[in-house]
Coordinates of C-alpha atoms in Angstrom, one line a residue:
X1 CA -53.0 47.7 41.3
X2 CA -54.1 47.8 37.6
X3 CA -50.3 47.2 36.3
X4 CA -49.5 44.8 39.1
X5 CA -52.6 42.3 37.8
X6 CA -51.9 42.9 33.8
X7 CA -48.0 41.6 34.9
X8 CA -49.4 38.1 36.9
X9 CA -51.6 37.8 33.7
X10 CA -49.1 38.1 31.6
X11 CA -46.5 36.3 33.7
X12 CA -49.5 33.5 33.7
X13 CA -49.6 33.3 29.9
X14 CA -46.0 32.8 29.2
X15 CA -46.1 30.1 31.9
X16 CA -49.0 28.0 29.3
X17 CA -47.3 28.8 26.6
X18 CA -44.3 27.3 27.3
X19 CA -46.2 24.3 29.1
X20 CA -47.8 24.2 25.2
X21 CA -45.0 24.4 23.6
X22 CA -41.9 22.8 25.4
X23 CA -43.0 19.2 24.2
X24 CA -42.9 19.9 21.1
X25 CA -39.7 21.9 21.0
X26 CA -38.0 18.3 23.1
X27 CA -39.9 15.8 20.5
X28 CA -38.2 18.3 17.6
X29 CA -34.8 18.8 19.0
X30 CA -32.4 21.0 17.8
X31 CA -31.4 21.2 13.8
X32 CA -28.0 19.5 14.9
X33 CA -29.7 17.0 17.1
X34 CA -32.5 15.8 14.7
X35 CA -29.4 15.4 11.8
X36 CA -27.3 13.2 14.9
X37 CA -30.3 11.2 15.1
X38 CA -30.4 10.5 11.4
X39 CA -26.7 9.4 10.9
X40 CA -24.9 9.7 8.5
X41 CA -25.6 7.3 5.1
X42 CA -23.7 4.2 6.4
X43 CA -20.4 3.6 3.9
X44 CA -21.5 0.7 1.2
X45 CA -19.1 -2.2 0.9
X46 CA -18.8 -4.8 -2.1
X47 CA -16.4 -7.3 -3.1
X48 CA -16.6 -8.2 -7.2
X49 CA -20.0 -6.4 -7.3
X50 CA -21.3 -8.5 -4.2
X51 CA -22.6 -6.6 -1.3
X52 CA -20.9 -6.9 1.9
X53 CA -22.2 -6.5 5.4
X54 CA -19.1 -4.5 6.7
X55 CA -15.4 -4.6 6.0
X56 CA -13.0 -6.7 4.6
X57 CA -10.3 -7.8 7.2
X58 CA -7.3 -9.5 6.0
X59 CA -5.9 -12.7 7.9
X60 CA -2.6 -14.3 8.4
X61 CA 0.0 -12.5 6.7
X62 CA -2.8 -11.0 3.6
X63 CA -2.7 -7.5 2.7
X64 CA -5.6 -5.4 0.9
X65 CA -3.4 -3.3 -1.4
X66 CA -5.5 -0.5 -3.6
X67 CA -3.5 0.0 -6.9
X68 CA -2.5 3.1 -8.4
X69 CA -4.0 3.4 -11.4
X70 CA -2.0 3.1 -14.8
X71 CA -1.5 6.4 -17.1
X72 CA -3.3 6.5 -20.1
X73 CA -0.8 8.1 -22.2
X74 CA 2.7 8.7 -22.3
X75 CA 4.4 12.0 -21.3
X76 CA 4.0 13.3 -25.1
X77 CA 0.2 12.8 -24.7
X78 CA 0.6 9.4 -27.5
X79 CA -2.0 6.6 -26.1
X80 CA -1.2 4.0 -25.3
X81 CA -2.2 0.8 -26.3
X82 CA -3.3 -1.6 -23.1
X83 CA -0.6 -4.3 -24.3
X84 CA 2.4 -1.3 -24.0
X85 CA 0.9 0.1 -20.6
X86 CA 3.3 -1.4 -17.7
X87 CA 0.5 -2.9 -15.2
X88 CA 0.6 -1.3 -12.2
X89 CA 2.4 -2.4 -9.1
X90 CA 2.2 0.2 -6.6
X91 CA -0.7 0.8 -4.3
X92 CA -1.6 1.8 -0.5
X93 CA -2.1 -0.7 2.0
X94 CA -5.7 -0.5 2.5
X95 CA -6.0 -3.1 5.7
X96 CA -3.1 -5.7 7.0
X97 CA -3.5 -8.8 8.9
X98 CA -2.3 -9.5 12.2
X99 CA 0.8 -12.1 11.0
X100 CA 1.1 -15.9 10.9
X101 CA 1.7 -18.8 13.2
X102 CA 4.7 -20.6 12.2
X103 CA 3.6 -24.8 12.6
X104 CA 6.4 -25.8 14.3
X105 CA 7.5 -23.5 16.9
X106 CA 4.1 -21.4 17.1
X107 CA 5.7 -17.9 17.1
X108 CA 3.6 -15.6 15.5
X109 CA 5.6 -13.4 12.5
X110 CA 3.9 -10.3 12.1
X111 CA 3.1 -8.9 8.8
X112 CA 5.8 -6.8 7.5
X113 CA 3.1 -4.0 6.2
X114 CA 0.7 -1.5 7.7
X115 CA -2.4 0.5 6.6
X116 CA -1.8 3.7 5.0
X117 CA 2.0 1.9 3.6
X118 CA 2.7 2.6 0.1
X119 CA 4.2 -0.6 -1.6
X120 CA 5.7 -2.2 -4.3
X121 CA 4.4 -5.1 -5.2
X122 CA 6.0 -8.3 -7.4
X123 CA 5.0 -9.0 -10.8
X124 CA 2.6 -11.7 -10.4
X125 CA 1.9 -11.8 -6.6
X126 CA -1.1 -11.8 -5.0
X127 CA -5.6 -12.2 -6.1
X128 CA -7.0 -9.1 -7.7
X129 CA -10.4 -7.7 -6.3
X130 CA -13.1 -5.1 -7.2
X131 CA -13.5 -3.7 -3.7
X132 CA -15.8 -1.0 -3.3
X133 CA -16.0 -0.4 -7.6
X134 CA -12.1 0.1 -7.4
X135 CA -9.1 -2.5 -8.5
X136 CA -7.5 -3.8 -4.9
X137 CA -5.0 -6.7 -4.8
X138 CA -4.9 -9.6 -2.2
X139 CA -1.4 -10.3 -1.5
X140 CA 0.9 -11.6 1.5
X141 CA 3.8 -9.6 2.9
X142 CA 5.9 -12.5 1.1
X143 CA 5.0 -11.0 -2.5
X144 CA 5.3 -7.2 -0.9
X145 CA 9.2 -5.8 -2.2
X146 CA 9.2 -3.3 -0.4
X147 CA 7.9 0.2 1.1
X148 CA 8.0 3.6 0.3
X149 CA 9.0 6.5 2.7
X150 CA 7.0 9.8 2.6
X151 CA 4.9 8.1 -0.2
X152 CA 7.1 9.1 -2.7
X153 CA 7.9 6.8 -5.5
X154 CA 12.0 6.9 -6.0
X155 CA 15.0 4.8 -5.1
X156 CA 16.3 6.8 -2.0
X157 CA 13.0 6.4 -0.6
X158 CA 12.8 3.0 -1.2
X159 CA 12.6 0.3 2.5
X160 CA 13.2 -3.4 0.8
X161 CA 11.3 -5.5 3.1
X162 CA 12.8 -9.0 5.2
X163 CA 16.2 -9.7 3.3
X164 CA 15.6 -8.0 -0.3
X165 CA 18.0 -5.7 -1.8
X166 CA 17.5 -3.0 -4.3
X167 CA 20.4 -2.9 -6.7
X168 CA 21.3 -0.3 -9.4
X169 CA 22.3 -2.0 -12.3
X170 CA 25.5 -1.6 -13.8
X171 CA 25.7 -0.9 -17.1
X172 CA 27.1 -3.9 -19.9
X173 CA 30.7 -3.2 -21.0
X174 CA 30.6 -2.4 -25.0
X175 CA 34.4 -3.3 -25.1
X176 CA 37.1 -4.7 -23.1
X177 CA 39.9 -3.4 -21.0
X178 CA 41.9 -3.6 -24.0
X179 CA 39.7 -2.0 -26.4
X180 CA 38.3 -4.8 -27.9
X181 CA 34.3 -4.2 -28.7
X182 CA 31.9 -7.1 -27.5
X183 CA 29.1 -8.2 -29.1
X184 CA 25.9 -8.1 -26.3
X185 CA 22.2 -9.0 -26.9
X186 CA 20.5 -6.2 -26.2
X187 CA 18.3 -8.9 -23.9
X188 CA 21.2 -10.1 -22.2
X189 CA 20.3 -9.0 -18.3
X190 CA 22.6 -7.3 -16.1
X191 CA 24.0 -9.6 -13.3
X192 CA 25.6 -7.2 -11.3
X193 CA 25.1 -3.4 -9.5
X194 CA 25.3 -1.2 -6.4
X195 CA 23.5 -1.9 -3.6
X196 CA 21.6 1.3 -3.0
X197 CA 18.8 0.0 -0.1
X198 CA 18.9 -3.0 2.6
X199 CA 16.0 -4.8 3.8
X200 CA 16.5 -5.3 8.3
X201 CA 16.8 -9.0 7.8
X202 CA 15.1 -12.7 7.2
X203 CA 13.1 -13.5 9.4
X204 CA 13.4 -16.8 11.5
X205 CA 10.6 -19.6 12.6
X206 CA 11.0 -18.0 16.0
X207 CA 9.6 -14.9 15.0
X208 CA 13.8 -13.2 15.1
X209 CA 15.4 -11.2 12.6
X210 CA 18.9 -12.3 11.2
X211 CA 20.5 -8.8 9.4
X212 CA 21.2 -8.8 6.0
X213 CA 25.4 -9.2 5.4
X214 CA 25.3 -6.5 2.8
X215 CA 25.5 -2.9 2.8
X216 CA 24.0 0.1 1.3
X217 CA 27.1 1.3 -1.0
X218 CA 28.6 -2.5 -1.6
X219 CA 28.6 -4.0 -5.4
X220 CA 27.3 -7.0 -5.8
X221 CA 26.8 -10.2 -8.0
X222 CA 23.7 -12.6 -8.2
X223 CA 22.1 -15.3 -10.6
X224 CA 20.8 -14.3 -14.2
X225 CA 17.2 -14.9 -13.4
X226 CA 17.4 -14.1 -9.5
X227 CA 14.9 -10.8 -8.9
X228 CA 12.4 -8.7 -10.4
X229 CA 12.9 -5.9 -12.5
X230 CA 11.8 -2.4 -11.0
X231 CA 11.3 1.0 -13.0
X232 CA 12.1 3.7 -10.6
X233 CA 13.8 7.2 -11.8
X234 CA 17.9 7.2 -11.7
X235 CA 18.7 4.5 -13.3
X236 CA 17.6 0.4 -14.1
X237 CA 16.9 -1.5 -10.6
X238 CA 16.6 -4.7 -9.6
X239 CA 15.1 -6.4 -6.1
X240 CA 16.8 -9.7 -5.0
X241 CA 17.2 -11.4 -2.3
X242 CA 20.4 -11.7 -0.1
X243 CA 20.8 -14.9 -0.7
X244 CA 20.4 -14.8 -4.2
X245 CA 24.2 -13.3 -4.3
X246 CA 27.0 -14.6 -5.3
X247 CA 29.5 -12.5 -3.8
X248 CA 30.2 -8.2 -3.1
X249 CA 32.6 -6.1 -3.2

């Protein structure tokens, strides 16, 4: 019939059409598809304004630390001058190394730190970098004091790394037992506190971990220049080692 040959004509021209146009409509894709195919703009690294093919990968016992940057003013809004800002000694381990051979026995002592860790750092440890147009530090776990828990910068969050300690200071006496005042430099540096964190332990050329013999909670004494100074909130701190001390109480 009439309607029977307009529906195979009909039927006929869909069948070109798509034979026209499904090539196209493969070679083009799907919006999706075409962007997969693109990529994505490939991340740009650079190392003291020197372009890098890839990565930076820490060996041995290195970390790549990313500093926290240093506040401009104080907490009145006066600025600061770059001689009174503290430098800053916290950061975020960007990448970590694997850990080092010891020579003699050849155990491998892993690197006390991990990616995403924040850390303390000591005063003058570690190579400073311009990675990727920000300040970075190059350091090994050995100049690392210790971790933070949760990310959050206090003393009860504090993890002292191998043997350190973090010790409250206690304050210097202004008179004696008796009442008698004393006359103290106001430079004079505290030689004495509460332990308030433990590090797990040295470890040994064998790759195994001796505990600390203090406690969390235990006074202790240690050397006039043993340490390093730490500002955290709650008090004066200082991070020694174990075996910097003297004696505990």
């Amino acid at each position: 019939t009439r309607r029977a040959c307009q529906i195979r004509e009909n039927t006929m021209a869909g069948v070109a059409l798509a034979c026209v146009l499904g090539p196209v409509a493969y070679s083009l894709g799907s919006p999706t598809a075409a962007s997969a195919r693109r990529g994505a703009p490939a991340m740009q690294y650079s190392l003291n304004n020197y372009p890098l093919p890839g990565p930076l990968s820490p060996v041995y016992n290195q970390a790549l630390v990313k500093l926290s940057r240093s506040d401009e003013t104080t907490t009145g809004g006066l600025f600061l001058a770059a001689e009174e800002k503290e430098k800053p000694r916290e950061g975020v381990v960007v990448e970590a190394g694997p850990g080092r051979v010891h020579p003699d026995t050849g155990a491998t002592l892993p690197t006390a730190v991990k990616s995403g860790d924040l850390v303390l750092l000591g005063e003058f440890a570690g190579e400073k970098v311009d990675y990727n147009g920000a300040s970075h530090q190059f350091v090994s776990d050995d100049g690392i004091l210790g971790t933070f828990k949760g990310g959050v910068v206090q003393a009860d969050t504090f993890c002292p790394l191998r043997d350190r300690l973090l010790v409250r200071l206690a304050e210097a006496q202004s008179e004696t037992s008796s009442g008698i005042a004393l006359a103290t430099g106001d430079d004079e540096a505290a030689t004495q506190g509460e332990v308030v964190a433990a590090g797990p332990g040295r470890m040994t050329s064998a790759g195994e971990v001796v505990p600390v013999g203090i406690s969390a909670g235990e006074h202790v004494l240690f050397g006039k220049y043993a340490g390093a100074d730490v500002s955290l909130p709650g008090g004066k701190f200082k991070v020694v080692h174990a075996s910097d001390c003297l004696a505990k109480w």
